[in-house]
mmCIF file of C-alpha atoms in Angstrom:
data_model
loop_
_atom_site.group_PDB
_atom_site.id
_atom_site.type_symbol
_atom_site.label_atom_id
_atom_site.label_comp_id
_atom_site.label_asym_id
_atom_site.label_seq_id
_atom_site.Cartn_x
_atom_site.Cartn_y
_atom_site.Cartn_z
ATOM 1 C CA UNK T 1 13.640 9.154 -18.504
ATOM 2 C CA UNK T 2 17.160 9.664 -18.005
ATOM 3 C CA UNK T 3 17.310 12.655 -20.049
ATOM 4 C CA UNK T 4 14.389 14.106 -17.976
ATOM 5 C CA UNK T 5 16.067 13.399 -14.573
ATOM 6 C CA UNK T 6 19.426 15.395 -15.906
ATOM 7 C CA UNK T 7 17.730 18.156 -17.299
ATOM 8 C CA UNK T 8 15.370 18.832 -14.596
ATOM 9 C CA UNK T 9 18.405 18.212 -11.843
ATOM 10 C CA UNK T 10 20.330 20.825 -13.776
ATOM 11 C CA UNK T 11 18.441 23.435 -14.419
ATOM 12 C CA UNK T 12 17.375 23.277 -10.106
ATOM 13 C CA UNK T 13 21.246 23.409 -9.572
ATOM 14 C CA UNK T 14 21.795 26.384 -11.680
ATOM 15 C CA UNK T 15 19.123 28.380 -9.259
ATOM 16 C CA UNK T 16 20.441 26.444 -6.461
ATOM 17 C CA UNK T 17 23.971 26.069 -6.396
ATOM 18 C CA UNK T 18 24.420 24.797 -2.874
ATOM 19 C CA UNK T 19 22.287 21.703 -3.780
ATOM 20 C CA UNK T 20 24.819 20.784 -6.953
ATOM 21 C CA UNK T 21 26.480 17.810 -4.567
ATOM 22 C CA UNK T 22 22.916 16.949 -3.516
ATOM 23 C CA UNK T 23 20.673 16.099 -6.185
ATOM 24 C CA UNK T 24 23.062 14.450 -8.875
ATOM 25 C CA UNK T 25 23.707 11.634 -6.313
ATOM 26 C CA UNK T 26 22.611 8.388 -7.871
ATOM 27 C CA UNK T 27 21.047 7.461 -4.535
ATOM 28 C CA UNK T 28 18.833 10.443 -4.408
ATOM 29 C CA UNK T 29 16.179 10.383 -6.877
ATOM 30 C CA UNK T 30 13.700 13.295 -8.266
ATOM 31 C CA UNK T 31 10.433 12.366 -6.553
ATOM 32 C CA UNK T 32 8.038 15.442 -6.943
ATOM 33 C CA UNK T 33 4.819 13.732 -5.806
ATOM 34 C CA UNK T 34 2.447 14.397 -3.491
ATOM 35 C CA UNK T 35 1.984 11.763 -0.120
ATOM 36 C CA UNK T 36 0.381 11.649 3.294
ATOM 37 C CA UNK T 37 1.555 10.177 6.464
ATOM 38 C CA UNK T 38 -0.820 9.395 8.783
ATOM 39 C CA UNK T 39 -2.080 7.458 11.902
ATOM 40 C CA UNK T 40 -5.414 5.869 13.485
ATOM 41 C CA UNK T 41 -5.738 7.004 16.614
ATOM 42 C CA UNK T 42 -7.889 3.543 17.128
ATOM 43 C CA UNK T 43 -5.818 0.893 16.007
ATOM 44 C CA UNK T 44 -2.606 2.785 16.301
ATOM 45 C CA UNK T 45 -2.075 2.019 12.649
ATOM 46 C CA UNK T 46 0.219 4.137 10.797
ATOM 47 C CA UNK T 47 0.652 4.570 6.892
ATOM 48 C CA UNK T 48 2.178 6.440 4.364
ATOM 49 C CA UNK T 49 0.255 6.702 1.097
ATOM 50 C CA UNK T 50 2.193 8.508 -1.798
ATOM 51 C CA UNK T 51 1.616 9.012 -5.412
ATOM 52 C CA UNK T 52 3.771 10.454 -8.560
ATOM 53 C CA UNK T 53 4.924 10.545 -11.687
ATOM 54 C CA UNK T 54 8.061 9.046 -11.458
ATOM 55 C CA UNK T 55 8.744 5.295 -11.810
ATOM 56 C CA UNK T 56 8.458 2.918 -8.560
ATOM 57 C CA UNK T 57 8.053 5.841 -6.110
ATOM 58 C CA UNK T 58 7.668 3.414 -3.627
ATOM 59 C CA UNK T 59 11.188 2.295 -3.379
ATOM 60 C CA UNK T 60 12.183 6.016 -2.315
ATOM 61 C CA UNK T 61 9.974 7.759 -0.335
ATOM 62 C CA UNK T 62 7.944 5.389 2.403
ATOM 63 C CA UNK T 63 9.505 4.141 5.555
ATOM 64 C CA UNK T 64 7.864 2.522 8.147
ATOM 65 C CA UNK T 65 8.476 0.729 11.203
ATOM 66 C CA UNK T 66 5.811 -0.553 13.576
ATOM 67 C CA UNK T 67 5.635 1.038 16.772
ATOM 68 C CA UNK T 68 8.252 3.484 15.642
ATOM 69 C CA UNK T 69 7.025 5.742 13.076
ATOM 70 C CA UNK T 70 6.871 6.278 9.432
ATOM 71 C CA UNK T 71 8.497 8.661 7.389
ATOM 72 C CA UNK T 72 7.904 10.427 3.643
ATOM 73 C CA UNK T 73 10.821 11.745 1.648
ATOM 74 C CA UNK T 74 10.470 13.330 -1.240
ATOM 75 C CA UNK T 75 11.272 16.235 -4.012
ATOM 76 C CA UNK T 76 15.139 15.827 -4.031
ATOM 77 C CA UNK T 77 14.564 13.043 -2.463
ATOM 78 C CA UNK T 78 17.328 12.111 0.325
ATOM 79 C CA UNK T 79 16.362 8.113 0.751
ATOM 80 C CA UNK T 80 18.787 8.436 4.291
ATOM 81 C CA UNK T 81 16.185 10.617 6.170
ATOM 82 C CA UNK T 82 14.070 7.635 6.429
ATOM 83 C CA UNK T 83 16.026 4.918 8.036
ATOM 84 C CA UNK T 84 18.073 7.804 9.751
ATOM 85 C CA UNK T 85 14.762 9.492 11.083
ATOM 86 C CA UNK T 86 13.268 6.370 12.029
ATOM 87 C CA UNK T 87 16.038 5.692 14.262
ATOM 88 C CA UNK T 88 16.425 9.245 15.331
ATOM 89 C CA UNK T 89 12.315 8.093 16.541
ATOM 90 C CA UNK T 90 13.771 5.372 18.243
ATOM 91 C CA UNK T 91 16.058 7.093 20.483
ATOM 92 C CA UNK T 92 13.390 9.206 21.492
ATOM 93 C CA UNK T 93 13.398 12.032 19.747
ATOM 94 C CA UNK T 94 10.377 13.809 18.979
ATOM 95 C CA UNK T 95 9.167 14.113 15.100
ATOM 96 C CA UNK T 96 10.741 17.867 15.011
ATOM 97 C CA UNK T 97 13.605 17.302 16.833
ATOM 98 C CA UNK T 98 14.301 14.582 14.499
ATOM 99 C CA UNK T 99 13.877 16.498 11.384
ATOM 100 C CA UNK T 100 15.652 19.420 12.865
ATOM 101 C CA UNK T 101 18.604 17.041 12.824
ATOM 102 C CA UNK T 102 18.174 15.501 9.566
ATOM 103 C CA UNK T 103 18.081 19.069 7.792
ATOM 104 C CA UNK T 104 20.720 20.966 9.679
ATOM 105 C CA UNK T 105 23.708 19.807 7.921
ATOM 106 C CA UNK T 106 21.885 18.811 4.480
ATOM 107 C CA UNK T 107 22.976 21.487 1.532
ATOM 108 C CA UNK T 108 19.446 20.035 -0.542
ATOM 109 C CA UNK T 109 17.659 21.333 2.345
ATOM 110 C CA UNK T 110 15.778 23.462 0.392
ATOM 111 C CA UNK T 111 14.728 21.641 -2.153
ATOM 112 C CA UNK T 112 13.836 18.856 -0.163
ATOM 113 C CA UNK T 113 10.393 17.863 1.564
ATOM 114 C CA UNK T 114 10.038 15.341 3.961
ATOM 115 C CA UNK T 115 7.360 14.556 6.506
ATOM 116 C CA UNK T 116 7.627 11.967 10.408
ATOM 117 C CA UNK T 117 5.297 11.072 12.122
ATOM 118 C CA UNK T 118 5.352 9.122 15.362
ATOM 119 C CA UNK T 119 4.035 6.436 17.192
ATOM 120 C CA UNK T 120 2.247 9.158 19.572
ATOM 121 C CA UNK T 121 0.506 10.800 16.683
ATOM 122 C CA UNK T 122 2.830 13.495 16.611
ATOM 123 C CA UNK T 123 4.310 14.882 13.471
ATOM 124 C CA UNK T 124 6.353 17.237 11.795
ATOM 125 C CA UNK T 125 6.882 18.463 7.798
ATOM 126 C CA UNK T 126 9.627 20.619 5.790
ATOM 127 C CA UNK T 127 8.600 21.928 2.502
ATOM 128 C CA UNK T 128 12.059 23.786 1.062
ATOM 129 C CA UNK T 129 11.655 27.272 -0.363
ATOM 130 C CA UNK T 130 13.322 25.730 -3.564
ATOM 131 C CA UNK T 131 10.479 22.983 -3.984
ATOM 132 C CA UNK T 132 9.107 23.685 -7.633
ATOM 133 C CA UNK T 133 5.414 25.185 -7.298
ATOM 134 C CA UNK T 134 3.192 24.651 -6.433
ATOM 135 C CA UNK T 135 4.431 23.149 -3.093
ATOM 136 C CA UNK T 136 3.183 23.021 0.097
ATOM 137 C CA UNK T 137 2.182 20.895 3.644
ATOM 138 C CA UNK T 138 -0.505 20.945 5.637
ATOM 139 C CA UNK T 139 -0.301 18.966 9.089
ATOM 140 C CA UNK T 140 -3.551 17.944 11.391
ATOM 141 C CA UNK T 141 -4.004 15.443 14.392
ATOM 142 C CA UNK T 142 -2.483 12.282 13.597
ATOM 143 C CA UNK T 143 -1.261 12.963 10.049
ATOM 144 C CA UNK T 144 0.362 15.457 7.505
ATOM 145 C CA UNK T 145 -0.234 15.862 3.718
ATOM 146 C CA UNK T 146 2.765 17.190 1.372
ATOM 147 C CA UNK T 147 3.195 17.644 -2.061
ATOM 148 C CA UNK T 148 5.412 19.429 -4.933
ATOM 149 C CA UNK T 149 5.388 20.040 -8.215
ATOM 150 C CA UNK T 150 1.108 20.224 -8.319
ATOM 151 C CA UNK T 151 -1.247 21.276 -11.046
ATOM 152 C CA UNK T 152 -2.186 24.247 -8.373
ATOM 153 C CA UNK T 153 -2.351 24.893 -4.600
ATOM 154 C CA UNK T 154 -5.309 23.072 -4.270
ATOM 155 C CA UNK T 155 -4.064 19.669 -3.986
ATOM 156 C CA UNK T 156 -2.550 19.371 -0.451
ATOM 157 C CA UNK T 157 -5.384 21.363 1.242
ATOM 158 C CA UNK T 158 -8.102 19.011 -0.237
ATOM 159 C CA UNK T 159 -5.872 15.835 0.984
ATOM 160 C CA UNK T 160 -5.761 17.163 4.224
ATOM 161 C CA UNK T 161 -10.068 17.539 3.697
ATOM 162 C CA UNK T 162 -10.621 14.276 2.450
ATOM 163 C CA UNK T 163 -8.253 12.502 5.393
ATOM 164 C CA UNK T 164 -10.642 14.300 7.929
ATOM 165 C CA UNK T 165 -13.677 13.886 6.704
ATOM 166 C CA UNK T 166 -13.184 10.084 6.522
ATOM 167 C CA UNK T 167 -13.316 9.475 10.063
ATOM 168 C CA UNK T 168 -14.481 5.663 11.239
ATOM 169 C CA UNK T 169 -12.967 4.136 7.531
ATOM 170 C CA UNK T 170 -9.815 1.575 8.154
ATOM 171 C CA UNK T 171 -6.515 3.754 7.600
ATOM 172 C CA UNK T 172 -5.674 2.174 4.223
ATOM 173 C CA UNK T 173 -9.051 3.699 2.810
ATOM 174 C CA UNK T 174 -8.627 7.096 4.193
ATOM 175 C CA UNK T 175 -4.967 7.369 2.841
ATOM 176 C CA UNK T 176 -6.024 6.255 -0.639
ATOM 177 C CA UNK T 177 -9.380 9.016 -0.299
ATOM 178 C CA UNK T 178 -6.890 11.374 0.153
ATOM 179 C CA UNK T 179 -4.626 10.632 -2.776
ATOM 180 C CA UNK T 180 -8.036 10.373 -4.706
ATOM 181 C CA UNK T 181 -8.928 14.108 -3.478
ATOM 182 C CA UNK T 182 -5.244 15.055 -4.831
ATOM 183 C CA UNK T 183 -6.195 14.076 -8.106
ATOM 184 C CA UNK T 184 -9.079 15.360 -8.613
ATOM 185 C CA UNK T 185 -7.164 18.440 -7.585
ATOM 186 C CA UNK T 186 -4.758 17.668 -10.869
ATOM 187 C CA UNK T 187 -2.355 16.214 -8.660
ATOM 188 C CA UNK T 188 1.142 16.190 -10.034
ATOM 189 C CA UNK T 189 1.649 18.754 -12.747
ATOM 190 C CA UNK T 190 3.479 15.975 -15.251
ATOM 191 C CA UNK T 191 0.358 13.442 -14.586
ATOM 192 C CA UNK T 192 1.029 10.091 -13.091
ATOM 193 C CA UNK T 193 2.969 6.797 -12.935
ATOM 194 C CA UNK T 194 3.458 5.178 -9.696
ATOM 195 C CA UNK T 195 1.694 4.691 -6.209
ATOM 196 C CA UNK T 196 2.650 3.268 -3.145
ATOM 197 C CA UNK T 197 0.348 1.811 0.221
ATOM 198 C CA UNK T 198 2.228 1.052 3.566
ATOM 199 C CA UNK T 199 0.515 0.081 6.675
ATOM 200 C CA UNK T 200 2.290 -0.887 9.683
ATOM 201 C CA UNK T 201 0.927 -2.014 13.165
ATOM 202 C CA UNK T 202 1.461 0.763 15.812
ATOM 203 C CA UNK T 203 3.162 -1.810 18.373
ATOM 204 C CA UNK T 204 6.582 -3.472 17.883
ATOM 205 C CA UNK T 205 5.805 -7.296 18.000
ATOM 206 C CA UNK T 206 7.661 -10.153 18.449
ATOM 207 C CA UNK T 207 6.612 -11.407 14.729
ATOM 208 C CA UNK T 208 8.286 -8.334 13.238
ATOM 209 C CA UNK T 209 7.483 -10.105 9.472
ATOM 210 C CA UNK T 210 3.821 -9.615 10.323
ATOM 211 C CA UNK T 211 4.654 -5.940 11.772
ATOM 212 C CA UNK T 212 3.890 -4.538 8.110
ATOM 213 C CA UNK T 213 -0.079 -5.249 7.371
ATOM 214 C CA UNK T 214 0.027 -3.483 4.397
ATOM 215 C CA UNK T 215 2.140 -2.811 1.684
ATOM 216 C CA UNK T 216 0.816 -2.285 -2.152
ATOM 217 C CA UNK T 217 2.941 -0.923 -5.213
ATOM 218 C CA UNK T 218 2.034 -0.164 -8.485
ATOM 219 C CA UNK T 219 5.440 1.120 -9.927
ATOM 220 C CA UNK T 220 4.212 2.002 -13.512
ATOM 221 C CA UNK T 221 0.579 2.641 -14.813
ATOM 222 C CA UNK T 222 -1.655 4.620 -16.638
ATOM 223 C CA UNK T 223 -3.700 4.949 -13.774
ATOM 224 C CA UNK T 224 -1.819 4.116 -10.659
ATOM 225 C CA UNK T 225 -4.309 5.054 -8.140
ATOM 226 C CA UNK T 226 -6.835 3.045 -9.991
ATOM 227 C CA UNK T 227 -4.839 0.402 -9.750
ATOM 228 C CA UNK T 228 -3.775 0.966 -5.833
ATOM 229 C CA UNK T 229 -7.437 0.808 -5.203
ATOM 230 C CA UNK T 230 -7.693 -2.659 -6.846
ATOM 231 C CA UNK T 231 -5.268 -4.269 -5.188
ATOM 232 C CA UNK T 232 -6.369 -3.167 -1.870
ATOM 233 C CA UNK T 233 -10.051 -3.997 -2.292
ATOM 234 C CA UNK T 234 -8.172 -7.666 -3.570
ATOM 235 C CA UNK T 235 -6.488 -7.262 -0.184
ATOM 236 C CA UNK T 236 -10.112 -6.864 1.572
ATOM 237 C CA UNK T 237 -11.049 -10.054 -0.435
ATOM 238 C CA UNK T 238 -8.368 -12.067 0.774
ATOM 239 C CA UNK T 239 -8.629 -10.627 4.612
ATOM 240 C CA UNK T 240 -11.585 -12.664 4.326
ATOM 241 C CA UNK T 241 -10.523 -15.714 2.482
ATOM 242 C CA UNK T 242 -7.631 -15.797 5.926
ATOM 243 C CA UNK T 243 -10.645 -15.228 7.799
ATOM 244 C CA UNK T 244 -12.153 -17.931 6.694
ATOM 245 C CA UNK T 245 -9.741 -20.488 6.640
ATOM 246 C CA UNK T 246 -9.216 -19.318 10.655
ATOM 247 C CA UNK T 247 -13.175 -19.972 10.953
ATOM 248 C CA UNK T 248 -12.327 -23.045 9.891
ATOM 249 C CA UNK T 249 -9.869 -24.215 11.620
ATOM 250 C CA UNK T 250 -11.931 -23.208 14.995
ATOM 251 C CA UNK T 251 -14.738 -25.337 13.486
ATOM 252 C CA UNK T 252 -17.033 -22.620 13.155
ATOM 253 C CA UNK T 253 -18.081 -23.347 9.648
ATOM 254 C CA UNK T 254 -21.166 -20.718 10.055
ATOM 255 C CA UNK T 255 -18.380 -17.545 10.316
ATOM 256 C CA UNK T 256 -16.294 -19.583 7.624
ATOM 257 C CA UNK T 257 -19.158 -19.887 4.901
ATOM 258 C CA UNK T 258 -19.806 -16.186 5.513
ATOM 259 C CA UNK T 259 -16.362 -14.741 5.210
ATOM 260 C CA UNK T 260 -15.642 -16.775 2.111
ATOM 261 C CA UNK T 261 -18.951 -15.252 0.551
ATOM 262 C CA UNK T 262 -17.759 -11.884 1.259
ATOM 263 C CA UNK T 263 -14.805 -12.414 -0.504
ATOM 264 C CA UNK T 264 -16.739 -13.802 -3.433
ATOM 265 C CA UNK T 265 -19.017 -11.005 -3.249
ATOM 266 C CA UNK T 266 -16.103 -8.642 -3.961
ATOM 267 C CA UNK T 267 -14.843 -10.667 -7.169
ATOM 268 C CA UNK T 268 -17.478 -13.278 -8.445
ATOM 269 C CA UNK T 269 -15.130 -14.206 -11.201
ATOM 270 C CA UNK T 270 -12.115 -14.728 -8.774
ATOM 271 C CA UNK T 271 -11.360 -18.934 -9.665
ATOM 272 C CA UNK T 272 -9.388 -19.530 -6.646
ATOM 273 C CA UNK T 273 -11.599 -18.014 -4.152
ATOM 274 C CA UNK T 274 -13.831 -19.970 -5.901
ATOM 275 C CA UNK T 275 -12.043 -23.457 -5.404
ATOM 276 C CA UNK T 276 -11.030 -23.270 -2.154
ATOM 277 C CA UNK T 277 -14.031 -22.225 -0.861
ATOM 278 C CA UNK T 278 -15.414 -25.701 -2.865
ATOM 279 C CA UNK T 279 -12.388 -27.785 -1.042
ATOM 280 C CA UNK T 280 -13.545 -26.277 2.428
ATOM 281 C CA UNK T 281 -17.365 -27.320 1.926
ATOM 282 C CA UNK T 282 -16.186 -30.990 0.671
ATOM 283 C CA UNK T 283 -13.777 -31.543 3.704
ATOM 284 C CA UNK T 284 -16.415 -30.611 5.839
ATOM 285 C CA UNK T 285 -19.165 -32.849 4.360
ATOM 286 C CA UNK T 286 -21.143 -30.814 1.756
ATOM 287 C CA UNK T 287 -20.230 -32.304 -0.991
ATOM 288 C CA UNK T 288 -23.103 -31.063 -3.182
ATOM 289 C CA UNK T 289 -22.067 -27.581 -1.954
ATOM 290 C CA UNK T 290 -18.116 -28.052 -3.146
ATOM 291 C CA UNK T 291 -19.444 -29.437 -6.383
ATOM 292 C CA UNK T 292 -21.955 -26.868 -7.465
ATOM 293 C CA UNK T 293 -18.847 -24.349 -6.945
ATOM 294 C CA UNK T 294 -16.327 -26.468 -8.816
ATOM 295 C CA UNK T 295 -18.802 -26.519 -11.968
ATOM 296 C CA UNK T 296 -18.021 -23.467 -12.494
ATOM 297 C CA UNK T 297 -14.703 -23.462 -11.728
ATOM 298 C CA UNK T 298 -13.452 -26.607 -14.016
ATOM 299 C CA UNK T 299 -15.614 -24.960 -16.872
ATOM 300 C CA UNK T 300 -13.207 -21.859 -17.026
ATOM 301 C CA UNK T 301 -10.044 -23.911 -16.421
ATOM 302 C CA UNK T 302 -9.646 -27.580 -16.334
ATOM 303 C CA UNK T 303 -6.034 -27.466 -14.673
ATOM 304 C CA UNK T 304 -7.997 -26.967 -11.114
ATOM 305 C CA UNK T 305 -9.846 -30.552 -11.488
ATOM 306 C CA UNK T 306 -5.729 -31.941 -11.681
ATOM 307 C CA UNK T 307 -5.140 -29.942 -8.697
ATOM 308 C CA UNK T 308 -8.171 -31.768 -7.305
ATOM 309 C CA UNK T 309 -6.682 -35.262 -7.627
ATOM 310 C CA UNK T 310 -3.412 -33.967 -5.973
ATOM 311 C CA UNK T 311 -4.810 -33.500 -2.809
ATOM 312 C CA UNK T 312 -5.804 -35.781 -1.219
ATOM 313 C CA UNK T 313 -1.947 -37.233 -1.210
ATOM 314 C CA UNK T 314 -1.130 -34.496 0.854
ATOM 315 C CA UNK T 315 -3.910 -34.506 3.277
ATOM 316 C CA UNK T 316 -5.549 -31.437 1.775
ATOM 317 C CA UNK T 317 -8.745 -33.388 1.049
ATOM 318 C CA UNK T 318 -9.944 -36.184 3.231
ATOM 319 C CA UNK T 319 -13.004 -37.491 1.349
ATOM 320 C CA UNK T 320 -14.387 -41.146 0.924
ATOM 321 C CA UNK T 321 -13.347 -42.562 -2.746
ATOM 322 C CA UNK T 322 -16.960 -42.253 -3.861
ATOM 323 C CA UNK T 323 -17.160 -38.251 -3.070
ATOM 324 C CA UNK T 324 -13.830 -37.661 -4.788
ATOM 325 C CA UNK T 325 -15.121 -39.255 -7.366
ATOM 326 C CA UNK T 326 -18.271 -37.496 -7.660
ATOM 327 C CA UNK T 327 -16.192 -34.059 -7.341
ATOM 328 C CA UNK T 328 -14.077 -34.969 -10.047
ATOM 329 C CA UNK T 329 -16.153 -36.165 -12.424
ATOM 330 C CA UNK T 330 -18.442 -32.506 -12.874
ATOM 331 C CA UNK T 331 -19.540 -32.069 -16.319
#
């Protein structure tokens, strides 16, 4: 990989001497990918979906910050245009003022591409004459599509496609379509590795841990966007396991019962969702209910039935000695 990196890095800064200082930097990693940056006009939701053949792409081109903007770096990547555009956001400047400023004293500029977008919607994209073909943007309402270093010249224009043709889906889903539309495209010319989901609320908060809603990595696979869209649909499954366990806590065991099906639904052979589903309907008096469920979970692994008789010590199950009995002892 290394090899790669300092061939491909020198043969660029023997066309483009100007850029020599740029891309050797340690900090400043190739990144020919393709991403989109986008926002939901509904929620005010904004994400940055990005995929490539390059290891952990996510830990170089997204950044996000809720009720700010996020921001996509890539090609020669230059890792300070995010934090440094996101506060350039902050103190009001517009997506192209900001990226006017970022790329007016950068020597990489042209082999750099980098897309901001807003809180407002608003958004602006560089693609550098130097980016290797084929390379390209495309920029709509409410999000912009980018990408290097593609198969062909199809790729961006059939992100850009898929992201409006989506309309009414959650964010997360449109951003992966899109990424899904780039590879049917061909995608990245030297095939794929890594992936990267961010979703971030479009209001500031004063919980700024919960600010980020979503944020999936797969930093090396054979199919990374394969993967991406497992996780999130496990993400889906566990918005509803939360969901549940809020239902819950209201006492409205109705909405609970039918949020933790859902999430079963989505992965029948998922243990936990399994169990603590079972430990919900026992607490709240169906015993027959939590032990029809833990059946089938103590048959595939016994070490849940300890976790069982743990607790009730901690106040996790409140049930009369002859119903934890009768829980424990499924055959």
């Amino acid at each position: 990989m290394k090899k790669t990196l300092y061939t491909v890095a020198s043969l660029c800064c023997l066309a483009m001497p100007a850029a020599r200082a740029q891309v050797f930097k340690t900090e400043e990693p190739l990144a020919h990918t393709y991403s989109i940056v986008a926002r939901d006009p509904e929620t005010g939701e904004m994400a940055v979906g990005v995929q490539s053949h390059w290891f952990s792409v996510g830990t170089a081109v997204p950044w996000v910050e809720a009720g700010v903007g996020v921001v996509a770096t890539q090609s020669f990547t230059n890792k300070s245009f995010g934090l440094r555009g996101l506060e350039l956001l902050k103190q009001g400047k517009t997506p192209e003022e900001a990226l006017a400023i970022l790329l007016k004293d950068d020597e990489g500029r042209e082999v750099r591409q980098v897309s901001i977008l807003d809180a407002q919607g608003r958004v602006a994209t560089h693609t550098g004459k130097n980016c290797i073909r084929y390379a390209g943007h495309i920029t709509g309402k409410n999000f912009s599509v980018q990408a290097n270093m593609m198969l062909t010249d199809k790729v961006w224009p059939a992100m850009a496609k898929a992201f409006e043709q989506s309309t009414g889906k959650p964010l997360a889903e449109r951003v992966l379509l899109a990424m899904q539309a780039a590879e049917r495209e061909g995608g990245d010319i030297r095939g794929k590795q890594s992936a990267v989901l961010v979703v971030v609320k479009g209001a500031k908060t004063d919980k700024p841990w919960d600010d980020k809603t979503i944020d999936l990595r797969v930093d090396d696979h054979e199919k990374p966007l394969d993967e991406l869209a497992r996780l999130l649909k496990v993400y889906r499954a566990y918005e509803h396991m939360n969901n549940g366990d809020l239902a819950v806590e209201k006492g409205q065991m109705e909405k609970a019962m039918d949020e933790y099906a859902k999430a079963e639904t989505m992965f029948p052979n998922n243990l936990e969702m399994k169990y603590w589903h079972a430990i919900t309907l026992a607490n709240n008096g169906d015993v027959n209910g939590a032990t029809k469920l833990l059946r089938e979970v103590y048959k595939k692994d016994d070490n849940w039935k300890e976790l069982t008789t743990r607790l009730p010590e901690v106040g996790l199950l409140t049930l009369k000695p002859q119903d934890l009995k009768k829980i424990l002892d499924v055959k």
